[in-house]
Short mmCIF file of C-alpha atoms and ligand atoms in Angstrom, two decimals:
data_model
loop_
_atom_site.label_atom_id
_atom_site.label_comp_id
_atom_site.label_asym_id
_atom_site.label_seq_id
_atom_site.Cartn_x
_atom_site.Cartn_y
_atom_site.Cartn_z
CA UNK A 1 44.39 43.23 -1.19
CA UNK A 2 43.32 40.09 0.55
CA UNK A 3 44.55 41.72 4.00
CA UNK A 4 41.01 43.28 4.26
CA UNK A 5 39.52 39.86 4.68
CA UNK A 6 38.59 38.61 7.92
CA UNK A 7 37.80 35.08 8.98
CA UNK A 8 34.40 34.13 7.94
CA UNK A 9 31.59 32.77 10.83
CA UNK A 10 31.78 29.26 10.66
CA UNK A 11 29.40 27.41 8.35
CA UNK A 12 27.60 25.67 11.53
CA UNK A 13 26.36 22.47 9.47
CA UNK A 14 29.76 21.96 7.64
CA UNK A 15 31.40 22.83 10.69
CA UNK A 16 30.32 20.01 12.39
CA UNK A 17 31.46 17.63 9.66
CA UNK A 18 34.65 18.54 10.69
CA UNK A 19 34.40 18.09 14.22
CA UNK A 20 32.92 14.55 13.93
CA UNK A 21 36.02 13.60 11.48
CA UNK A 22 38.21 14.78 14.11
CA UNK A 23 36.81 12.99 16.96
CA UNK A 24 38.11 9.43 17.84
CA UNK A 25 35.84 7.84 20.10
CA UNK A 26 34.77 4.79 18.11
CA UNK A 27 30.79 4.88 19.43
CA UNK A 28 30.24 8.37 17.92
CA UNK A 29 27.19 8.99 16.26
CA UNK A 30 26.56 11.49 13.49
CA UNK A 31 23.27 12.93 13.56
CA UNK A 32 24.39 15.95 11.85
CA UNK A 33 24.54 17.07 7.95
CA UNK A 34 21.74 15.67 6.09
CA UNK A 35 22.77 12.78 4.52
CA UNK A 36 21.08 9.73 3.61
CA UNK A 37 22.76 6.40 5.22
CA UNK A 38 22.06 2.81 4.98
CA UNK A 39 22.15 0.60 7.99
CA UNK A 40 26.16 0.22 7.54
CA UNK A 41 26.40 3.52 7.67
CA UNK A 42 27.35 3.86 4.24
CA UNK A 43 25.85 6.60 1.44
CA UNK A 44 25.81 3.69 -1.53
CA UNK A 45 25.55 5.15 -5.21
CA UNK A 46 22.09 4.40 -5.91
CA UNK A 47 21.54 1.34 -8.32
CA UNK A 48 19.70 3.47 -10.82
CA UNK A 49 22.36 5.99 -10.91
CA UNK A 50 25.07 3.71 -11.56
CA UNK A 51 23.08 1.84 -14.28
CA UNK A 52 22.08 5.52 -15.81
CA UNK A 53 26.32 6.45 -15.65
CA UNK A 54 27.21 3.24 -17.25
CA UNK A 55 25.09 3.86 -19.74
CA UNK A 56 26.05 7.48 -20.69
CA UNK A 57 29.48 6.14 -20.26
CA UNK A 58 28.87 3.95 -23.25
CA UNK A 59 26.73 6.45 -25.35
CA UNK A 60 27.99 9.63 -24.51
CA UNK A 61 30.12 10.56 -27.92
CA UNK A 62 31.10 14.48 -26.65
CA UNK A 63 31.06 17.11 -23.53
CA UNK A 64 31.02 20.45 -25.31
CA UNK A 65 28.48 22.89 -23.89
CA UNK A 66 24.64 22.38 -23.77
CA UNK A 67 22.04 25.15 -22.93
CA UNK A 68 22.97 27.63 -20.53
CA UNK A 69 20.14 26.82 -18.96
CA UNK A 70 21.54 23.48 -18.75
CA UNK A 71 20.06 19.99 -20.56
CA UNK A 72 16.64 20.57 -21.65
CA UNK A 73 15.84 16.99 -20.88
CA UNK A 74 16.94 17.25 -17.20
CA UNK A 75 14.51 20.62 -17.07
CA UNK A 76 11.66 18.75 -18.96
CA UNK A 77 12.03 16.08 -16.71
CA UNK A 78 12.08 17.29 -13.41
CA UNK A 79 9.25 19.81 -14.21
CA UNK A 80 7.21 16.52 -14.75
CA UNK A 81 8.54 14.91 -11.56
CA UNK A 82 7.91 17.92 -9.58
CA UNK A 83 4.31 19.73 -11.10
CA UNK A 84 2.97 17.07 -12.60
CA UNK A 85 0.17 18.30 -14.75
CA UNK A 86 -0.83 20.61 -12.15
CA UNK A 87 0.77 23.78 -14.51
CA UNK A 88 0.07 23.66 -18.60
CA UNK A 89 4.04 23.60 -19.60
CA UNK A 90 4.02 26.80 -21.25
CA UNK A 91 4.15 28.69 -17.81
CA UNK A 92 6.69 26.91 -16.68
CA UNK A 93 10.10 28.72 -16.77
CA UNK A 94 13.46 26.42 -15.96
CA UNK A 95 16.99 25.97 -16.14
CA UNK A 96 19.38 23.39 -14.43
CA UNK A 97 21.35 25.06 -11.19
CA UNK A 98 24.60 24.10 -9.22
CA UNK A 99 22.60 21.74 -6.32
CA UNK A 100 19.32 23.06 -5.01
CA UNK A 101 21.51 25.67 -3.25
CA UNK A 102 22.61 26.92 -6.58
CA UNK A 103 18.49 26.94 -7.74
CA UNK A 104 17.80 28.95 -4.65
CA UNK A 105 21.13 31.22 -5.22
CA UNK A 106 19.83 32.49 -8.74
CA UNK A 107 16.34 32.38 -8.10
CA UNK A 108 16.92 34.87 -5.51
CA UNK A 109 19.30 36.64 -7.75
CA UNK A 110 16.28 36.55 -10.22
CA UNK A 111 14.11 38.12 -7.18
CA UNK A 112 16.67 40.93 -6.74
CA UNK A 113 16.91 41.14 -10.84
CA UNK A 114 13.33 41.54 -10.54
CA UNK A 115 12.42 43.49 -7.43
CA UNK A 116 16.08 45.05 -5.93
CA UNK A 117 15.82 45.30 -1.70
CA UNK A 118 12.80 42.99 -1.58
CA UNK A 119 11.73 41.68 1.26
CA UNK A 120 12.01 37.56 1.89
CA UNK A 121 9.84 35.70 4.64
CA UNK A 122 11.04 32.29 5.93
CA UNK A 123 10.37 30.12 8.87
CA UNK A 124 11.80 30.70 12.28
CA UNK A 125 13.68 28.37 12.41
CA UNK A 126 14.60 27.66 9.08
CA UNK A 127 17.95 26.00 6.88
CA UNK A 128 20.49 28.85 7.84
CA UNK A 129 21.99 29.14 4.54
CA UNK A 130 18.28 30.96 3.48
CA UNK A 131 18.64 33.76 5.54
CA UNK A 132 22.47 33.74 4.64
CA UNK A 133 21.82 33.68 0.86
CA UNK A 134 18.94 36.73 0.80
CA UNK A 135 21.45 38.94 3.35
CA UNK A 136 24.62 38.30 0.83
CA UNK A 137 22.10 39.39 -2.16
CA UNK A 138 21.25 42.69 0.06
CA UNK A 139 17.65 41.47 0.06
CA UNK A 140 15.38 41.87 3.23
CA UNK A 141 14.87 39.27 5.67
CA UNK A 142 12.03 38.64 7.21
CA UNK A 143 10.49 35.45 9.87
CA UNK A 144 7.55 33.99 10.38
CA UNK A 145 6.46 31.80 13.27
CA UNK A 146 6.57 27.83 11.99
CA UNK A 147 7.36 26.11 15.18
CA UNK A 148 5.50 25.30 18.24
CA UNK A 149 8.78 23.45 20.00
CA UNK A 150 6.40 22.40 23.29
CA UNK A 151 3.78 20.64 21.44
CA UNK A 152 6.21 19.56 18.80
CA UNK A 153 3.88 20.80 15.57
CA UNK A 154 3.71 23.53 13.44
CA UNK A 155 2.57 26.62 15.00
CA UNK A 156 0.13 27.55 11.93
CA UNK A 157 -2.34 30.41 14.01
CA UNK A 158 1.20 31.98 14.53
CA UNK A 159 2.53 31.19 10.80
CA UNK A 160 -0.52 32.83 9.25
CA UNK A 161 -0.78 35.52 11.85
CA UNK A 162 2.81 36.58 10.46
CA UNK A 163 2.47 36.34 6.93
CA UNK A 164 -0.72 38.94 6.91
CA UNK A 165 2.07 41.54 7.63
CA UNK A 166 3.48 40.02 3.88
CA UNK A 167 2.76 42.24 1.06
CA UNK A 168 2.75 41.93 -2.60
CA UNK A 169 6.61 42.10 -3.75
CA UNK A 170 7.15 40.21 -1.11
CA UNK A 171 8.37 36.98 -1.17
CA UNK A 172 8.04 33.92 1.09
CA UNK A 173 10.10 30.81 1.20
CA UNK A 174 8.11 27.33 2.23
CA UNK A 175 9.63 23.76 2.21
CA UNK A 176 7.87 21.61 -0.29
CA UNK A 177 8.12 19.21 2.58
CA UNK A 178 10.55 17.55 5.06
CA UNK A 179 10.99 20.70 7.12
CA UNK A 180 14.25 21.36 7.55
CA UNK A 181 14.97 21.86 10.65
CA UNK A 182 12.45 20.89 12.21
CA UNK A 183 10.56 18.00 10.50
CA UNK A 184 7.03 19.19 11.22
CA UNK A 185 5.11 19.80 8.19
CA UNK A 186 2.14 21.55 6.67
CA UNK A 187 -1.09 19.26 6.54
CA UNK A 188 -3.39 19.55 2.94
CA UNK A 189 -5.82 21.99 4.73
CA UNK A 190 -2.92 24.26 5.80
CA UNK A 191 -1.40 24.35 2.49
CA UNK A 192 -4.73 25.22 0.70
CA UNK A 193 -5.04 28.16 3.96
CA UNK A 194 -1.80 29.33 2.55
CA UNK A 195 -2.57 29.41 -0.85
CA UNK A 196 -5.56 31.56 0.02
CA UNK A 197 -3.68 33.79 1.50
CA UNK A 198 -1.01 34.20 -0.78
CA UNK A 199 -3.55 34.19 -3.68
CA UNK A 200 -5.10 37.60 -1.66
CA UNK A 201 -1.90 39.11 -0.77
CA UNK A 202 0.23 39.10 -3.80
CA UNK A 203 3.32 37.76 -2.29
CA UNK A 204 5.08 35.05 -4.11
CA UNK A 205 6.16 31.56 -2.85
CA UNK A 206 9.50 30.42 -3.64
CA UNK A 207 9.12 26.44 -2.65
CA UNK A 208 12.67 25.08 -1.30
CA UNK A 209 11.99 21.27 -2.46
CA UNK A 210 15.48 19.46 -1.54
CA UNK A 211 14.09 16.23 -0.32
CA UNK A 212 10.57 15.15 -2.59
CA UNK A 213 10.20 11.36 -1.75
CA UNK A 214 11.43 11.48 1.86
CA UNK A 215 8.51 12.40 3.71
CA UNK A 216 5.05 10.74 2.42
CA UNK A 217 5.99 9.74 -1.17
CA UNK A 218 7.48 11.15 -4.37
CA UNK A 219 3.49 12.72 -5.31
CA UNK A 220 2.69 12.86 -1.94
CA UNK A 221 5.49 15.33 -0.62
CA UNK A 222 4.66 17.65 -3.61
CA UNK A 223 0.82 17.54 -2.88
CA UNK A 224 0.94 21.10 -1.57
CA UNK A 225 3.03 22.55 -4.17
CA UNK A 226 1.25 21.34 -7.41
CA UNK A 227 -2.19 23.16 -5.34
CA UNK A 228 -0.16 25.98 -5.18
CA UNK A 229 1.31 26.14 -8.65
CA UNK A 230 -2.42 24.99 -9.84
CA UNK A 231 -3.91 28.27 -8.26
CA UNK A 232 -1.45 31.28 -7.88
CA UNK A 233 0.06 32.92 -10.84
CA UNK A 234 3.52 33.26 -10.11
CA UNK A 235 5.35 30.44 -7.98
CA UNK A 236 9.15 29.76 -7.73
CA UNK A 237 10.93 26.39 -6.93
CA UNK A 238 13.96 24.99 -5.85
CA UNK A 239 14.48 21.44 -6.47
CA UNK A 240 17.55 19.27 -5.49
CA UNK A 241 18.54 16.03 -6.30
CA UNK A 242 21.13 15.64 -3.75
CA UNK A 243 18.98 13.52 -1.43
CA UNK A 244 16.22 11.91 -3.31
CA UNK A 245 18.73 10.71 -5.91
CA UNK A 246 21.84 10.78 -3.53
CA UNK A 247 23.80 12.95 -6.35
CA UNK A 248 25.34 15.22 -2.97
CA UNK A 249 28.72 16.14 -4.58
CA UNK A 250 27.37 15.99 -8.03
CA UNK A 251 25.54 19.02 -7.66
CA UNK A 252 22.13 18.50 -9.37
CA UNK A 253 19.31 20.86 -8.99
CA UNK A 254 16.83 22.95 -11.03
CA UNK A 255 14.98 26.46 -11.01
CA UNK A 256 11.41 26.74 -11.87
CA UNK A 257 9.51 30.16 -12.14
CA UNK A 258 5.75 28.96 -12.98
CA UNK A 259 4.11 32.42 -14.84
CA UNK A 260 1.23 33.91 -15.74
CA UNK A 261 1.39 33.06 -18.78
CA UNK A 262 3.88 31.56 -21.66
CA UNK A 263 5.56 34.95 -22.80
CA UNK A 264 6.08 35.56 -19.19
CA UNK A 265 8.01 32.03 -18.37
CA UNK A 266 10.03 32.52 -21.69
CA UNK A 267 11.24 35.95 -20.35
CA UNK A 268 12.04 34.09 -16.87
CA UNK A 269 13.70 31.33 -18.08
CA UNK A 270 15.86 33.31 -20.24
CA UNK A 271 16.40 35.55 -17.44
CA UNK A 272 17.50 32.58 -15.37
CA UNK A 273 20.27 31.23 -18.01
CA UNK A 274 22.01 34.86 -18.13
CA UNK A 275 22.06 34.72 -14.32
CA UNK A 276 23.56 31.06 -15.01
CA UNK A 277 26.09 32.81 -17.74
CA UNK A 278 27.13 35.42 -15.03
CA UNK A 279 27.59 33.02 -12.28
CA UNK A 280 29.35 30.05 -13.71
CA UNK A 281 28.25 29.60 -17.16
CA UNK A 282 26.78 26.40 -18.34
CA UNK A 283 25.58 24.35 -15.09
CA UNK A 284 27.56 20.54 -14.18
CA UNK A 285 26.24 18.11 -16.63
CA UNK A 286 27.10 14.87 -15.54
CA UNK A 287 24.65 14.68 -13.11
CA UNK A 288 21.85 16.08 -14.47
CA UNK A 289 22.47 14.06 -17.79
CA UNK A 290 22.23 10.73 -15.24
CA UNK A 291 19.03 11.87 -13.85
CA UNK A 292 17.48 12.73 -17.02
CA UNK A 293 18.07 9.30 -18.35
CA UNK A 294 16.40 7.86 -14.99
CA UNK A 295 13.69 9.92 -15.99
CA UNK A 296 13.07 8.97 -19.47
CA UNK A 297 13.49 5.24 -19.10
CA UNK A 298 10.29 3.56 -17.45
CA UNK A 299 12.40 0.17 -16.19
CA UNK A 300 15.02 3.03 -14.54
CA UNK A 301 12.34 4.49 -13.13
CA UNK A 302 10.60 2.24 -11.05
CA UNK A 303 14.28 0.89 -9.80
CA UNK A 304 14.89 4.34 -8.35
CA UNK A 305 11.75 4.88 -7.20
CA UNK A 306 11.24 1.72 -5.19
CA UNK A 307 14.94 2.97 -3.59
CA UNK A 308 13.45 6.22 -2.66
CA UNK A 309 10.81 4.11 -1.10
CA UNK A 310 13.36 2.31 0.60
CA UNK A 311 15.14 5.14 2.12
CA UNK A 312 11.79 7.10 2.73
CA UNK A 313 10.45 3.86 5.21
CA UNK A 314 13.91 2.85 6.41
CA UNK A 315 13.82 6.54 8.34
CA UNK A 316 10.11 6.60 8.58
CA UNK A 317 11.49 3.00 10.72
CA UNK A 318 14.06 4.81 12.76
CA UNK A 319 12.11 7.69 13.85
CA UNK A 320 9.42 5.30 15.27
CA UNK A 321 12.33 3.48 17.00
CA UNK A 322 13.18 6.65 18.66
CA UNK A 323 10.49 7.45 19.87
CA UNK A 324 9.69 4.48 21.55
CA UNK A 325 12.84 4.63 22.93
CA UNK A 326 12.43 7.92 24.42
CA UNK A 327 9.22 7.27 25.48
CA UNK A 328 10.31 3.69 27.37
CA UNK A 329 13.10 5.72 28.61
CA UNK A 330 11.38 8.92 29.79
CA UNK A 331 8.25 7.19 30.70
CA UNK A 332 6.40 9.87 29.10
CA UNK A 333 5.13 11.11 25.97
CA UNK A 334 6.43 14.10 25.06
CA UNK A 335 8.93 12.36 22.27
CA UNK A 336 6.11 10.74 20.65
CA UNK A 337 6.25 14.39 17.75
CA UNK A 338 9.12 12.77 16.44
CA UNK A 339 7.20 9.73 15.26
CA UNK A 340 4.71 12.12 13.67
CA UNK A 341 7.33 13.90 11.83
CA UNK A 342 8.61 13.72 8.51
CA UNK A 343 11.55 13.43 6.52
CA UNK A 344 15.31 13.96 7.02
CA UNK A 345 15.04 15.71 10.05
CA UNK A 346 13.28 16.08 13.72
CA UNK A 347 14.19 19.13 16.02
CA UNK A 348 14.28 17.55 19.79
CA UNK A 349 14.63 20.91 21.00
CA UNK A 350 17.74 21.41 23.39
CA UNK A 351 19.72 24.07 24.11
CA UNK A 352 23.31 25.08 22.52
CA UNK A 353 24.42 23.81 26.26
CA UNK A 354 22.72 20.61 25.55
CA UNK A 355 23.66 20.32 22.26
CA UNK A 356 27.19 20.53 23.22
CA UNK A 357 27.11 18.20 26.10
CA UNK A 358 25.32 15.78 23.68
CA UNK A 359 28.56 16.16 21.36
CA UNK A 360 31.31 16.52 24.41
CA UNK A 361 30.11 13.97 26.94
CA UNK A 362 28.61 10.97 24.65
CA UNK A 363 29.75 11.89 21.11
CA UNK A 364 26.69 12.45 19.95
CA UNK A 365 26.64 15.16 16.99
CA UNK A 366 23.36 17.25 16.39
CA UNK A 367 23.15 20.57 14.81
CA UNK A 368 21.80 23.90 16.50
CA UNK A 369 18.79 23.17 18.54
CA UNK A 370 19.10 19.44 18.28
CA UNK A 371 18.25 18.83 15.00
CA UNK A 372 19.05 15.12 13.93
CA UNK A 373 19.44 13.83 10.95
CA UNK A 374 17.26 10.78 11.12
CA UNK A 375 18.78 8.35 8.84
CA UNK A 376 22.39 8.76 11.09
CA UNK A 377 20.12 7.04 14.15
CA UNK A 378 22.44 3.45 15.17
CA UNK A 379 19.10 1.01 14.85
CA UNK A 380 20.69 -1.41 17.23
CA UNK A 381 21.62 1.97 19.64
CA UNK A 382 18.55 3.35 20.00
CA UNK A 383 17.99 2.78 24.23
CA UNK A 384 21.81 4.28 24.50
CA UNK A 385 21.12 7.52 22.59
CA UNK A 386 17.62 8.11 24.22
CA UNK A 387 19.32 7.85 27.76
CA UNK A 388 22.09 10.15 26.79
CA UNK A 389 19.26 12.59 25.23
CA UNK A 390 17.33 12.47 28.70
CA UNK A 391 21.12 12.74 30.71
CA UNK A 392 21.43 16.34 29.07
CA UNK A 393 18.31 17.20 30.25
CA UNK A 394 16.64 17.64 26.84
C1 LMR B 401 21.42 20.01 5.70
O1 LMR B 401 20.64 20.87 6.10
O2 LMR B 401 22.10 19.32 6.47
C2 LMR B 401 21.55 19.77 4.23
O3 LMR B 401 20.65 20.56 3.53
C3 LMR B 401 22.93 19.89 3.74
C4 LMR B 401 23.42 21.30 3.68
O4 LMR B 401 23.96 21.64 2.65
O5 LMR B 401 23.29 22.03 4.65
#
């Protein structure tokens, strides 16, 4: 049987975890997967997360299965976190998912339940497991400009220009915030330009939200979303805790479909825990049990959220470092986007040539078009990377 398989294409982002592992020059930098890391280089369990596992360590008396649609708490919870009171509850369909990858797996699948051969907008460029995920589901993929790489912003004449060839059935996916790749994000005017034109065109937003408290601040980066959700009737989002709460292997996420109305999100949500019952049963608890006690316990709370804090300014720190780096280095300006930037991520905007003599010649790791994960950026290294950056030609 399995002599019909062929190898598959290499996972680019994960591929490159494997080539920095491999590599033993002792100056290497890793500027690749996005992963939070302190200024040891180090991806610490977070203080609140090891205070909320003790404690369900203690009090947890069984494991057997919860909802299908995971713990109800977690759901609760993280609807809170994420809309606020920008939705009445009722309309608010949820379940708990493998990771944000697994909320934007079934939410899809839900899409395709929904509306089989739909059609799915995203970015150009965008995170390449999206247009991976809608192929594999045999839905429709379609782009939209996002980026303007020479003036380093978002391209929004060319965005909106795009999405008027959307139609209603259609749906398009938007980062909450923290653009990933490219770290160039939608201002408040552009969101509510969006929502207008989604609100006239009937296509429906699914909001990728895997990094809420990295860009402005935890209400802050979902600013855009809660107008959304306030306004259009149907909205779908996929929120991770991977970053915000570094849970990575853990696998915590969550799948919201916000609905006309309460019959509607009750028909949604159930829809959502037999798509969780056909793809691996009840979600991973342990996780999602920690984050709902963070949640639910005001002193646990603020600890976590003052970390976010700390992680959100540490990179808000290093990007400015770059920049100034670049532009001591370069004697120019035309760095001075990344400073402006937000989030996990900036795209500096070489070539696969570049991007490979980055990696061969200084061991320097970046993925595809030089995207770098901020928080991998050596503080005391910064005039050494922005000279090898320049060497490329980049
Ligand atoms: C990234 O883009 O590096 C992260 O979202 C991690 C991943 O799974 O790709």
């Amino acid at each position: 049987m399995f002599e019909t398989l062929t190898a598959p294409a290499p996972d680019k982002i994960i591929e490159l975890i494997g080539k920095f592992a491999a590599d033993p020059r002792s100056d290497k930098v890793d500027l690749g997967i996005g992963v939070y890391k302190d200024a040891d280089g180090n991806t610490p369990v977070l203080r609140a997360v090891k205070a909320a596992e003790q404690r369900l360590w203690q009090e947890q008396t069984t494991k057997t299965y919860l909802d299908v649609t995971g713990d109800r708490t977690f759901v609760s919870g993280m609807a809170g976190l994420i809309f606020g009171d920008a939705v009445p509850a009722e309309r608010i369909g949820g379940a708990q998912t493998p990771g944000g990858t697994g909320a934007v797996r079934q939410l899809l699948e839900l899409v395709r339940r929904a509306r089989p051969g739909a059609k799915v907008w995203m970015s150009d460029p965008t995170w390449p497991n999206h247009p991976a995920i809608v192929k594999y589901l045999g839905l429709m993929v379609a782009t939209h400009r996002y980026y303007d790489a020479a003036a380093g912003a978002v391209d929004f004449d060319g965005m909106i220009a795009d999405l008027k060839g959307a139609a209603r059935g259609d749906v398009v996916i938007l980062h909450g915030c923290c653009h990933n790749p490219t770290g160039a994000n939608l201002s408040h005017a552009q969101w509510a330009a969006v929502t207008d034109l989604l609100e006239d065109s009937g296509v429906v937003p699914l909001v990728d939200l895997a990094y809420q408290g990295f860009g402005d601040g935890v209400d802050e980066d979902v600013a855009g979303l809660r107008h959304l959700a306030g306004r259009l009737p149907e909205v779908m989002v996929a929120a991770s805790c991977s970053k915000n709460l570094g849970l990575y292997r853990d696998r915590v996420g969550a799948a919201f479909v916000v609905c006309p109305d309460a019959a509607a999100a009750a028909i949604a949500q159930g829809n959502l825990g037999a798509l969780n019952r056909l793809n691996f049963s009840f979600p991973p608890d342990h996780g999602a049990k920690v984050v709902s006690i963070i949640l639910h316990d005001p002193a646990l709370k603020a600890e976590w959220l003052s970390e976010l804090e700390d992680m959100r300014t540490n990179m808000l720190t290093l990007r400015k470092a770059l920049a100034e780096a670049l532009r001591r280095e370069s004697n120019s300006d035309r760095f001075d986007y990344i400073a402006v930037h937000r989030g996990m991520f900036t795209q500096l905007g070489g070539t696969v040539e570049k991007v490979t003599a980055l990696r061969e010649d200084h061991g320097i790791y970046m993925v595809g078009a030089g995207r770098i994960n901020i928080a991998g950026l050596p503080a005391d290294g910064m005039e050494k990377l922005a000279k090898a950056i320049l060497a490329v030609g980049i």
